[in-house]
Short mmCIF file of C-alpha atoms in Angstrom, two decimals:
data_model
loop_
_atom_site.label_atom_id
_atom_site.label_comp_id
_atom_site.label_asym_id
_atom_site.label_seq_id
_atom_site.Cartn_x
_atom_site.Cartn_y
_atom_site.Cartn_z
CA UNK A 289 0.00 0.00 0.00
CA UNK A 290 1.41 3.41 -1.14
CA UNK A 291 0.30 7.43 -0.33
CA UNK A 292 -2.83 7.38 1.46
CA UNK A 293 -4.52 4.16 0.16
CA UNK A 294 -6.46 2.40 2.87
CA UNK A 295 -7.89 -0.91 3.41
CA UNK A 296 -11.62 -1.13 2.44
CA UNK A 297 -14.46 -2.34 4.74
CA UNK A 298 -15.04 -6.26 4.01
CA UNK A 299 -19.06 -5.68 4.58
CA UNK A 300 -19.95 -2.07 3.43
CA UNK A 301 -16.85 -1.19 1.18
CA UNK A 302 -16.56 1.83 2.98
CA UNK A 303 -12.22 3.11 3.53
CA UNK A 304 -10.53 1.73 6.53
CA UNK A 305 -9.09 5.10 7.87
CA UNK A 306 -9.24 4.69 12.19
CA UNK A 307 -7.01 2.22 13.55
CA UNK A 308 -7.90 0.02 16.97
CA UNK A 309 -4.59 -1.13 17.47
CA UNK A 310 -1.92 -2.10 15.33
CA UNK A 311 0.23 -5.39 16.00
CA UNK A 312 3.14 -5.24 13.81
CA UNK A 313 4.39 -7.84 12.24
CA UNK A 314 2.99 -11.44 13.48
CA UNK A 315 3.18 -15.22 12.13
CA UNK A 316 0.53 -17.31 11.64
CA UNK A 317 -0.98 -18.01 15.49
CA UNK A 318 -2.05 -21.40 14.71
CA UNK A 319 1.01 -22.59 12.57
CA UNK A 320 2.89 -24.70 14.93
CA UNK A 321 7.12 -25.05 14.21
CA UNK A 322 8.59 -28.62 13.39
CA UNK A 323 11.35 -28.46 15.59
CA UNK A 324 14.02 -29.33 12.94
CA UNK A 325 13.28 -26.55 11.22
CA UNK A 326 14.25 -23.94 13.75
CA UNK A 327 16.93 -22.35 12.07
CA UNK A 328 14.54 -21.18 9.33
CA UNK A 329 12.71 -17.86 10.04
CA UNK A 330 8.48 -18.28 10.51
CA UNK A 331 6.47 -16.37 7.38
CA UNK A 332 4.93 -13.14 9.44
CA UNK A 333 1.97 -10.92 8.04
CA UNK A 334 0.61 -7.48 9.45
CA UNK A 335 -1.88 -7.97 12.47
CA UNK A 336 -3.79 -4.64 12.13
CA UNK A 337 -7.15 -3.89 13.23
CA UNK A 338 -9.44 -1.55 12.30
CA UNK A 339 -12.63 0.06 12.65
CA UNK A 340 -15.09 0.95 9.57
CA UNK A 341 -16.28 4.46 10.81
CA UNK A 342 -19.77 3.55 8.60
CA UNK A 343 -20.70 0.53 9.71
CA UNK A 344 -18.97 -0.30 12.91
CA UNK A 345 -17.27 -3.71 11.78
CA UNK A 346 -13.88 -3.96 13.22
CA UNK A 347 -11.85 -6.45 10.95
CA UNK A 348 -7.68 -6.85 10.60
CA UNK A 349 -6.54 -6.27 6.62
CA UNK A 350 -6.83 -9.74 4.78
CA UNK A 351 -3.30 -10.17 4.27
CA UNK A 352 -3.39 -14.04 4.53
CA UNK A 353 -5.11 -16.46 2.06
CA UNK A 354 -7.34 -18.54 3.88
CA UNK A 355 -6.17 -21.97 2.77
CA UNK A 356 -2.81 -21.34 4.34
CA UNK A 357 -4.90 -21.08 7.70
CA UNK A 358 -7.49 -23.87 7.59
CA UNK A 359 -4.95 -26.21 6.36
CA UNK A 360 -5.42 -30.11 5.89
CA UNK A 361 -3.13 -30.21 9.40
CA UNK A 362 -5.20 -27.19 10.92
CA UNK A 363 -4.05 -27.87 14.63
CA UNK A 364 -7.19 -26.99 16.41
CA UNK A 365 -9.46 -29.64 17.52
CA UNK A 366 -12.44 -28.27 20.05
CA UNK A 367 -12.69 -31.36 22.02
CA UNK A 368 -9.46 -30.81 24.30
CA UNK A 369 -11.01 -28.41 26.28
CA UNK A 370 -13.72 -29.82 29.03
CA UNK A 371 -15.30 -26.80 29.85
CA UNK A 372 -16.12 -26.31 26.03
CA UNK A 373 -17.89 -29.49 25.71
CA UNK A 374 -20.03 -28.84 28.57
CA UNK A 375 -21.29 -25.95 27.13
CA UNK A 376 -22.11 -27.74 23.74
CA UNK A 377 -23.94 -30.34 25.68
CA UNK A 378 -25.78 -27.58 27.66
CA UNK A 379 -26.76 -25.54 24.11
CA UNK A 380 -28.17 -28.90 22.32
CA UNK A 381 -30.29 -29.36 25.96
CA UNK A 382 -31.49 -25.93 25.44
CA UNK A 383 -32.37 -25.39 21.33
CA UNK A 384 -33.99 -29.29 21.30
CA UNK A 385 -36.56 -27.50 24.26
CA UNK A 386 -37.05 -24.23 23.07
CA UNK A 387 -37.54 -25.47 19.11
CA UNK A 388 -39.33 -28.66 19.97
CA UNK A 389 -36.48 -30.06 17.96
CA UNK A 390 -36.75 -34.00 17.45
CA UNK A 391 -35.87 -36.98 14.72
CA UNK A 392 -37.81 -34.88 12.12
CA UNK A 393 -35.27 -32.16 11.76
CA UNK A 394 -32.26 -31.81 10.95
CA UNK A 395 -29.32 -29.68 12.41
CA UNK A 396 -26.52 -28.19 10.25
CA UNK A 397 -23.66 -26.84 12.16
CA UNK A 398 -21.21 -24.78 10.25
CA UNK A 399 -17.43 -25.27 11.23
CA UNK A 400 -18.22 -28.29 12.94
CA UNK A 401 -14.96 -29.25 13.27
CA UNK A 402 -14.57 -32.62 15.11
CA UNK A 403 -17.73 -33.48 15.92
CA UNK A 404 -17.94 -31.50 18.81
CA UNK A 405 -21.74 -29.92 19.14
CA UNK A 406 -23.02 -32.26 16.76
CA UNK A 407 -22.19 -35.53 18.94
CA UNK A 408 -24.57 -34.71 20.93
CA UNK A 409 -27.63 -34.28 18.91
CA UNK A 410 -26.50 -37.58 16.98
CA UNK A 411 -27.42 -38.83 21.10
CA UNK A 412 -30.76 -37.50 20.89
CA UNK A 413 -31.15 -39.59 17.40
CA UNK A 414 -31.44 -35.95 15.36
CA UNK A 415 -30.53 -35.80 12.26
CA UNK A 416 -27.59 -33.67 11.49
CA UNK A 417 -25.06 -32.71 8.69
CA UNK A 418 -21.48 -30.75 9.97
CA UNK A 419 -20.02 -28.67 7.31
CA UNK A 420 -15.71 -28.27 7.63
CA UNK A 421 -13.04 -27.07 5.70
CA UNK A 422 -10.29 -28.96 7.38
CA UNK A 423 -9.84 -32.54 6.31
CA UNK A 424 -8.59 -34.20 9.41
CA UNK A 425 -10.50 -32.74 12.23
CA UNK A 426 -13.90 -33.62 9.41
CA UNK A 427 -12.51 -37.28 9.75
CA UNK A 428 -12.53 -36.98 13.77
CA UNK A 429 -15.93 -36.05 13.19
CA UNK A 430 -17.09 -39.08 11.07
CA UNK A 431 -15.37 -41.44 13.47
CA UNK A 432 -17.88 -40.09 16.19
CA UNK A 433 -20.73 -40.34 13.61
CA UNK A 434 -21.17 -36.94 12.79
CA UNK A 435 -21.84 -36.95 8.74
CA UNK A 436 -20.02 -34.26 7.72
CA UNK A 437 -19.44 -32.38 4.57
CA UNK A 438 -15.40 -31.17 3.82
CA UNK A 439 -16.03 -27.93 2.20
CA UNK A 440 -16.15 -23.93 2.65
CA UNK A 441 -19.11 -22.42 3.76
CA UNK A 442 -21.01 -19.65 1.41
CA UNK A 443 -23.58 -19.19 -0.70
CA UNK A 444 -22.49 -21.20 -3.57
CA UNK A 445 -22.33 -24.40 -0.98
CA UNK A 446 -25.63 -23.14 0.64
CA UNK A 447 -27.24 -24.08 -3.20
CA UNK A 448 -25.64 -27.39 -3.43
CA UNK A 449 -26.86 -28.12 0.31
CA UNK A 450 -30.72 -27.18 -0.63
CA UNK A 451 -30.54 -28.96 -3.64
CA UNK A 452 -29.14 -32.30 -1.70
CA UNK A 453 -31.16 -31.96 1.97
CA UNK A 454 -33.90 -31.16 3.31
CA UNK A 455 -34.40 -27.71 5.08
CA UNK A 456 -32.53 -27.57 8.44
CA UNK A 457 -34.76 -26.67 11.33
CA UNK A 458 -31.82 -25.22 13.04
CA UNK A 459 -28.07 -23.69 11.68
CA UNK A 460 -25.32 -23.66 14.29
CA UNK A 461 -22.16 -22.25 14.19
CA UNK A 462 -20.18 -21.19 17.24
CA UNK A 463 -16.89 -19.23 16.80
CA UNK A 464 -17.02 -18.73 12.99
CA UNK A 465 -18.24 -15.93 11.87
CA UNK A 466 -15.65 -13.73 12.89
CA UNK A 467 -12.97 -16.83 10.78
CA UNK A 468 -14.67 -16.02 7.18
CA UNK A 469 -12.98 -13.76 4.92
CA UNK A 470 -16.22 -12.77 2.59
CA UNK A 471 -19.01 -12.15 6.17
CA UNK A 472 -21.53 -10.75 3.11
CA UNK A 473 -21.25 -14.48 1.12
CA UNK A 474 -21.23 -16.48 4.42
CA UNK A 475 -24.39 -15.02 6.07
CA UNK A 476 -26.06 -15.05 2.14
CA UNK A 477 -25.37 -18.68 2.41
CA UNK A 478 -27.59 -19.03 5.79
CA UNK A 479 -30.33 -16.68 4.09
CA UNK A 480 -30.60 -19.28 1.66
CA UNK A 481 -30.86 -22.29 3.77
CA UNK A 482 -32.66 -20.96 6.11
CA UNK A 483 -36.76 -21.73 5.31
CA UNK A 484 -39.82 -20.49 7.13
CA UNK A 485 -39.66 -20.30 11.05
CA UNK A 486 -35.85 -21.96 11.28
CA UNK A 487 -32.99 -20.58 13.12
CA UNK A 488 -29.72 -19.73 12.81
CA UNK A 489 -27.56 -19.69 15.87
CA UNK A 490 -23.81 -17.63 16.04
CA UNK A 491 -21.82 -17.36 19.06
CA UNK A 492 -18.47 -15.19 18.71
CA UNK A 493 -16.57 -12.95 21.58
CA UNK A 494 -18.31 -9.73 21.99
CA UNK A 495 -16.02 -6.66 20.89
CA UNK A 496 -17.46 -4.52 23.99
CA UNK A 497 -15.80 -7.52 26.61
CA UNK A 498 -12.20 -7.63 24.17
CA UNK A 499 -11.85 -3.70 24.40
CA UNK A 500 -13.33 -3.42 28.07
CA UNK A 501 -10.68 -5.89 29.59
CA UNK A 502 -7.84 -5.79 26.71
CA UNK A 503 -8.19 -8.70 25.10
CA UNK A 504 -6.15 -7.83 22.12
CA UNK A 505 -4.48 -11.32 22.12
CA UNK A 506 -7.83 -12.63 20.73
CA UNK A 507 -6.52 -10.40 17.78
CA UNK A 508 -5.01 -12.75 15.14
CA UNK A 509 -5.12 -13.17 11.50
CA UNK A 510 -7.61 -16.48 11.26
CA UNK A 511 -9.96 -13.82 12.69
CA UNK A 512 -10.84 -11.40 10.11
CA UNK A 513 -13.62 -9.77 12.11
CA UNK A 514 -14.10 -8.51 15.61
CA UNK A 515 -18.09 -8.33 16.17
CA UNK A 516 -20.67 -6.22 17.90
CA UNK A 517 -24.20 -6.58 18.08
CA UNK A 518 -24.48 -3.47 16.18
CA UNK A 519 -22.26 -4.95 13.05
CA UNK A 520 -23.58 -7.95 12.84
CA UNK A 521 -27.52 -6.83 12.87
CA UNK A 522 -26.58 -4.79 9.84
CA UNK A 523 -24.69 -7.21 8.30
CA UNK A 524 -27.29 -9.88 8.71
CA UNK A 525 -30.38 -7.32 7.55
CA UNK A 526 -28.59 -6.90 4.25
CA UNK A 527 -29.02 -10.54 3.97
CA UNK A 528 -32.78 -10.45 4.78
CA UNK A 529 -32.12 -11.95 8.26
CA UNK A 530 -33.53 -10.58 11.38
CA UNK A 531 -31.99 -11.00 14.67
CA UNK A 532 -34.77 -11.85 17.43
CA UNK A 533 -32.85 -12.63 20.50
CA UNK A 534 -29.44 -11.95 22.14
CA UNK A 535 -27.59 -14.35 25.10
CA UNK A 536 -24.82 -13.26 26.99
CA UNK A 537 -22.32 -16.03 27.29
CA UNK A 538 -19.03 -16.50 29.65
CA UNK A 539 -17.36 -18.46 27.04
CA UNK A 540 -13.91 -16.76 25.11
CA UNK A 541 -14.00 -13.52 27.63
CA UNK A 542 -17.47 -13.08 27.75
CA UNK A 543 -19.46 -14.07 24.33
CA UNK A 544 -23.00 -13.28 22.49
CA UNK A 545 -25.45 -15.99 21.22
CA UNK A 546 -26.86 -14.19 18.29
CA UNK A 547 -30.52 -16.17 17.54
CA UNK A 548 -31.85 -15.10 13.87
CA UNK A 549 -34.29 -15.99 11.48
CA UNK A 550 -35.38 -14.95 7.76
CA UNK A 551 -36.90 -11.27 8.52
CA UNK A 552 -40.71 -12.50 7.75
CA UNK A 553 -40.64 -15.20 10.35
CA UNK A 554 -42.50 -15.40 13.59
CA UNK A 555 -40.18 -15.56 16.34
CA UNK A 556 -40.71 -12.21 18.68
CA UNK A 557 -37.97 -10.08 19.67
CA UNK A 558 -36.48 -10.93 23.08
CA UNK A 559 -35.59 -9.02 25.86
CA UNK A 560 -31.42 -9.48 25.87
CA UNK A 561 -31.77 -7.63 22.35
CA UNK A 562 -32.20 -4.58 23.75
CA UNK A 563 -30.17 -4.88 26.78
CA UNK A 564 -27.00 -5.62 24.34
CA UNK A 565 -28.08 -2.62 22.08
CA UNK A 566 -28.47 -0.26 25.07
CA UNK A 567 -24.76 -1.45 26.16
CA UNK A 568 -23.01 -1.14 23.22
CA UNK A 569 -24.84 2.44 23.01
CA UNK A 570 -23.61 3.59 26.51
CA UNK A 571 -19.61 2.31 25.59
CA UNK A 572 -20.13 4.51 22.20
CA UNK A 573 -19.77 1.65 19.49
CA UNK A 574 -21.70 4.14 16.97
CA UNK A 575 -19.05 6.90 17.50
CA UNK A 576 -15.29 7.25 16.91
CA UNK A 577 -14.58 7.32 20.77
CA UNK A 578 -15.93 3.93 21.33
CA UNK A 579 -12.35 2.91 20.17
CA UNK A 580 -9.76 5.89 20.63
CA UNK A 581 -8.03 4.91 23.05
CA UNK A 582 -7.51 1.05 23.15
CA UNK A 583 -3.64 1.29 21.93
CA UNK A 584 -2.37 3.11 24.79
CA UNK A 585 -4.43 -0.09 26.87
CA UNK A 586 -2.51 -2.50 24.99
CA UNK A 587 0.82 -1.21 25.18
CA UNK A 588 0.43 -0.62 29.16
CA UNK A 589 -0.64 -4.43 29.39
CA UNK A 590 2.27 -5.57 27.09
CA UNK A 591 4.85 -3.53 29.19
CA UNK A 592 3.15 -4.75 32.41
CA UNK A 593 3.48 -8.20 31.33
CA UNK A 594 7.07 -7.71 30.39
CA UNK A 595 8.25 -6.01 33.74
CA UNK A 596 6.82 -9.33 36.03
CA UNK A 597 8.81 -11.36 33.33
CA UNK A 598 12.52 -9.86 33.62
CA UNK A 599 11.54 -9.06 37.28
CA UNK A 600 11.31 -12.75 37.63
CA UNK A 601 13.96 -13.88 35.61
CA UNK A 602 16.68 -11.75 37.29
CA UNK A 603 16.01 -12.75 40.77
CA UNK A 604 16.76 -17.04 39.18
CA UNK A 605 12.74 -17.64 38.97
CA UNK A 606 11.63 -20.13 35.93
CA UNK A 607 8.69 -19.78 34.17
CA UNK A 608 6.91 -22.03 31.89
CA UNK A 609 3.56 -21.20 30.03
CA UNK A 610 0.41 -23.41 29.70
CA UNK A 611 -1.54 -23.63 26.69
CA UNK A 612 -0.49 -23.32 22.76
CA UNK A 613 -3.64 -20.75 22.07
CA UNK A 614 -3.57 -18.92 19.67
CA UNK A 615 -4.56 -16.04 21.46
CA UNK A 616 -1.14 -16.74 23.64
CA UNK A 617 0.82 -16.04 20.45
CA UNK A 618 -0.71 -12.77 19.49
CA UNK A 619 0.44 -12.01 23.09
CA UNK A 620 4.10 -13.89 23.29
CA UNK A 621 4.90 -12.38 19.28
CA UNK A 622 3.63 -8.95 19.93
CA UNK A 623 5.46 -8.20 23.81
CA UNK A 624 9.01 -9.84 21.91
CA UNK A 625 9.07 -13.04 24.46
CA UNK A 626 10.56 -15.85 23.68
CA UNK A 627 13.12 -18.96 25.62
CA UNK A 628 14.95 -16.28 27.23
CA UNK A 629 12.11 -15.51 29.60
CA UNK A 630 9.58 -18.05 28.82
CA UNK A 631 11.38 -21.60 29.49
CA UNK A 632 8.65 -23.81 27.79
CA UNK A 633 4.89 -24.20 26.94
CA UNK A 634 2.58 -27.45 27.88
CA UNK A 635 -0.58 -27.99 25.94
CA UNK A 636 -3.52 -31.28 26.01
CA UNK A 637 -3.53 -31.03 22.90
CA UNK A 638 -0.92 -34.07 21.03
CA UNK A 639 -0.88 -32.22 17.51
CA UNK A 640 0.73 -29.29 19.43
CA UNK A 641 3.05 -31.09 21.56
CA UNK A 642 6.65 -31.63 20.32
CA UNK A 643 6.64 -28.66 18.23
CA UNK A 644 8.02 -25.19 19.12
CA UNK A 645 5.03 -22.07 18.89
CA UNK A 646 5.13 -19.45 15.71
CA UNK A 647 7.59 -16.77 16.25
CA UNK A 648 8.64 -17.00 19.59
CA UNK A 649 9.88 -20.57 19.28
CA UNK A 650 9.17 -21.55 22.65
CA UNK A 651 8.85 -25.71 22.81
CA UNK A 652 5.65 -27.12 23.85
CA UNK A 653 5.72 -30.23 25.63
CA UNK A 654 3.24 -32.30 27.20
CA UNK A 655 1.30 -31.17 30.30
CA UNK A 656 3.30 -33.77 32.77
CA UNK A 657 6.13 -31.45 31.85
CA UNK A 658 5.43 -29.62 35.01
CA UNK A 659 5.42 -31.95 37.38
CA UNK A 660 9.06 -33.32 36.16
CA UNK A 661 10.03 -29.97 37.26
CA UNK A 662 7.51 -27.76 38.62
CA UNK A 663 8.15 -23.99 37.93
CA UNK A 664 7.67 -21.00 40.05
CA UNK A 665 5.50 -19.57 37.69
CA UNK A 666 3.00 -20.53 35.36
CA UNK A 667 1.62 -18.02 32.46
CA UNK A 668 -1.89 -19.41 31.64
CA UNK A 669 -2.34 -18.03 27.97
CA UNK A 670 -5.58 -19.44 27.47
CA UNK A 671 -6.87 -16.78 30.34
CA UNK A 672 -10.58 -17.88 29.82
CA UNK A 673 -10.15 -20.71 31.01
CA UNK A 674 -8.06 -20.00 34.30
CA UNK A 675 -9.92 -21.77 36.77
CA UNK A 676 -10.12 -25.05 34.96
CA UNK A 677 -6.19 -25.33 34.46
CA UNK A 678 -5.45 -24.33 38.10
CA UNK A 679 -8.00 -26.98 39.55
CA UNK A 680 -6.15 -29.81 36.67
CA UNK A 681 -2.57 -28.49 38.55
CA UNK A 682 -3.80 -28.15 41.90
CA UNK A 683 -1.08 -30.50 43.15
CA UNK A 684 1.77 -27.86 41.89
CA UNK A 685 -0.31 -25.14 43.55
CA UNK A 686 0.51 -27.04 46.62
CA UNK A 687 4.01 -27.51 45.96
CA UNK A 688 3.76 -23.73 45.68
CA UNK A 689 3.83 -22.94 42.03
CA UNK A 690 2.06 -19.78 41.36
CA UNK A 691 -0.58 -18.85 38.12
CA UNK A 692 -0.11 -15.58 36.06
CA UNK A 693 -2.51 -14.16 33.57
CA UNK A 694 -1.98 -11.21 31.98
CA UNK A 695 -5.19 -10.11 30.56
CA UNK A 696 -6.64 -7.26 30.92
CA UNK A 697 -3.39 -7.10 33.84
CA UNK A 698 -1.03 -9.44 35.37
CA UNK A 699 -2.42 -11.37 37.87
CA UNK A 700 -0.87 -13.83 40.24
CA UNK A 701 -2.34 -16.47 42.04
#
């Protein structure tokens, strides 16, 4: 980009002129190092975000083609995480009450990744079809019995799916709206699926929790888009789609449920619409100063984080890290940490293990790892999940091993 050229909106068109906070240069957060290749320096892209002034979507610059993210080896498979899975299994409890849903329907979920969500209708004897770009979490899914379909999402798919099924009486996808480079194509591909009186569910982090507690490290390059209620009902009403209710999840650092349905349907509006509207009002997401002065946030949490580091280092501490998020290397990449300070990383997760994380090369080994030789400190990347990883290592707690997060501050435990 040359002279005054900016970015352009990926929704309304509109020129990408405000900034929200700029990441330099950053490598792929979910592209995990083969240790023998060490030497050789990790492919980085800019990690900008920024905010379209007309419409209020906050997206990073699509710098990165999307099939060098959702690889065939894409690393991420949803069932490592326990707490996750319980709140799939409470969501299918909740949609087969409220939509009388039974082995009549069927249930598409979008991104369904390994089976996940859909396991669990498949228990209930409902019908279902997962849709999933990457081959071998898809095959984790058919293993558990989820029939699933290895393919992009959009409208073009949405066609061949109508043609092929019948109509779905619900659509499901959790965290992927924000992953989709083309949002206008992905949510024309639910308007066309969607018939009558069905639903289409999206959960995603809610922008007002990431800039309220400074959770830039959810900032990375598989997510193009960073989404308030306010975006995404305009979004979906150039589709023809209607949002008629609003949850408030604690999943990712605080999440919405988005509930919508083909603007002529009959669902009535529920009350957490306008509660979400009214608080997205009140922290200004329809003005310029909504997102001023997140930077200067970021760059006091980075130097905070930084400070406990050396701190600890000089006086002989170790510290190791626990989970390979991706939202860990936004943080690790952008603050400059690497071996020096950080001595390793554990992760659940087997794909991850035995590899060394994207830029700051720190190896990940399994979780035991600890307990071979316990650490003063441990950084807990995955922050949202805090409470779960210090009740799995309550036996180094004891041994007096102390937990650090460092979103939206450092905090020690």
């Amino acid at each position: 980009m040359t002279g005054t050229t900016h970015p352009t909106c990926r929704h309304c068109g509109a020129d990408l002129e405000m900034t929200l906070v700029d990441l330099g240069l950053s490598p792929l957060a979910n592209s995990y190092v083969d240790p023998a290749k060490a030497d050789k320096p990790d492919p980085v892209y800019p990690l900008h975000a920024r905010v379209c002034t007309e419409c209020w979507l906050v997206q990073v610059d699509d710098v990165v083609p999307a099939e060098e993210i959702f690889s065939t080896d894409y690393a991420y498979f949803s069932s490592f995480s326990d707490s996750w899975l319980a709140h799939c299994r409470d969501y299918v409890e909740k949609m087969v009450n409220r939509f009388d849903l039974g082995p009549d329907d069927l249930v598409i979920e979008i991104a369904s990744n390994d089976g996940y969500l859909l396991q669990y209708f498949v228990e209930k004897g409902i019908p279902v079809l997962g849709i999933e770009p990457s081959g071998n979490v898809a095959a984790a899914a058919q293993e558990r019995g989820v029939r699933t379909l290895v393919d992009y999402f959009g409208e073009a798919l949405a066609q061949k799916v109508v043609a092929a099924e019948k109509p779905p009486a619900l659509i499901a996808s959790a965290n992927v709206l924000a992953h989709v480079p083309d949002i206008n194509d992905f949510v024309a591909g639910i308007a066309t699926l969607l018939k009558g009186d069905a639903v289409y569910t999206v959960e995603f982090p809610h922008l007002l929790n990431l800039i309220k507690s400074v959770q830039f490290d959810t900032i990375y390059h598989e997510h193009y888009s960073y989404l308030s209620l306010l975006a995404v009902e305009a979004i979906f009403a150039k589709a023809g789609l209607r949002v008629f209710d609003v949850e408030e999840l604690p999943t990712h650092g605080g999440s919405l449920r988005v509930f919508a349905c083909l603007e002529g349907a009959s669902h009535l509006e529920g009350l957490g619409v306008a509660k979400v509207r009214a608080d997205e009002a009140a922290a200004q997401f329809d003005k310029p100063e909504g997102y001023m002065h997140f930077t200067t946030q970021v760059e006091a949490l980075r130097d905070g984080l930084l400070a406990f580091l050396r701190e600890a280092n000089a006086r002989g501490d170790t510290i190791a890290a626990y989970g390979a998020a991706a939202k860990g290397n936004t943080l690790l990449n952008y603050a400059g940490i690497g071996p020096d300070l950080i001595t390793y990383c554990v992760d659940r997760n087997p794909a991850k293990q035995n590899t060394l994380l994207p830029g700051s090369h720190i190896p990940v080994h399994e979780v035991e790892a600890l307990r071979e030789t316990p650490p003063d400190y441990v950084l807990i990347l995955p922050w949202n999940i805090r409470d779960e990883v210090t009740d799995q290592l309550s036996d180094l707690k004891a041994q007096g091993t102390r937990f650090v997060t460092a979103v939206p501050e450092v905090r020690i435990s």
